[in-house]
XYZ file of C-alpha atoms in Angstrom:
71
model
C -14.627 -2.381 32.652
C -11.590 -2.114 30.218
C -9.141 0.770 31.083
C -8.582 2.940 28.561
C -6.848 2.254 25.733
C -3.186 2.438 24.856
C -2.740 4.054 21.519
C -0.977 1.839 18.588
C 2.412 2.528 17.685
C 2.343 3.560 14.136
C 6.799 3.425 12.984
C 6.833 1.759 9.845
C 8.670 3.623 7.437
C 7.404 4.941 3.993
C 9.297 2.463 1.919
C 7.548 -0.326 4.275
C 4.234 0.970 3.756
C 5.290 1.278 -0.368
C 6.158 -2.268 -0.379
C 2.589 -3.119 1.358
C 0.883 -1.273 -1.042
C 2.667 -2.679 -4.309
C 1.676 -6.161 -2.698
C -1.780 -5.245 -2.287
C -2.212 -4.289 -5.476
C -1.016 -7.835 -6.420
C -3.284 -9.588 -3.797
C -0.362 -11.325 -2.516
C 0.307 -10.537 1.104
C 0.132 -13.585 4.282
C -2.298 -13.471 6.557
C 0.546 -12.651 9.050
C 2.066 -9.521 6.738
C -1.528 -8.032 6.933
C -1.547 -8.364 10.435
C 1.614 -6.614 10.982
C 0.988 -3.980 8.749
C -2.873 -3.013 10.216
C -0.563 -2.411 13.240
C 2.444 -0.672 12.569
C 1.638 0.981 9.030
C 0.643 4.709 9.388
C -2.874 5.475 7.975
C -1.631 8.733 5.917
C 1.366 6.997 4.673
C -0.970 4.246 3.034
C -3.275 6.668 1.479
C -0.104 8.510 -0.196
C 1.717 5.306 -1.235
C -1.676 4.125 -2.740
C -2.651 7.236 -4.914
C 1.176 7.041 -5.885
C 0.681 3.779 -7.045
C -2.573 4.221 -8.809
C -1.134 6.935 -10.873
C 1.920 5.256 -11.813
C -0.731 2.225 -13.062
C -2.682 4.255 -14.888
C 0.130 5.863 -16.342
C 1.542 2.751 -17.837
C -1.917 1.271 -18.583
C -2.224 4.736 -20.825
C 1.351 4.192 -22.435
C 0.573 0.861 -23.275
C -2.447 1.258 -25.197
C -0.691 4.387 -26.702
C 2.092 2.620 -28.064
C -0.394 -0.378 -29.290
C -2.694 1.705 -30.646
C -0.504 4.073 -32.876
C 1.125 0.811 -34.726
């Protein structure tokens, strides 16, 4: 029988989990990287950093099309 199990240590900062995100929107992250972050990011810190970046894409995506659109 396995023992029970030690929790993970979650200390990346937010600006580490940022950067992960703003990769993964990209698809460009190493097999490695991924790794690392399923380990060390924090959960609630990804879910932030990704609704952060989804608004600041939609945002531009919006401006864009505003801008082409009123030419």
């Amino acid at each position: 029988m396995d023992g029970p199990k030690k929790p993970t240590q979650r200390n990346a900062s937010f600006g580490a989990t940022v950067k992960a995100v703003f990769w993964s929107f990209f698809g460009v992250r190493k097999k490695s990287d991924y790794e690392s972050d399923a380990q060390h990011l924090n959960p609630v810190h990804v879910i932030i950093a990704g609704i952060i970046g989804a608004i600041i894409f939609i945002t531009t995506l919006l401006l864009i099309v505003k801008s082409v659109v009123a030419k």
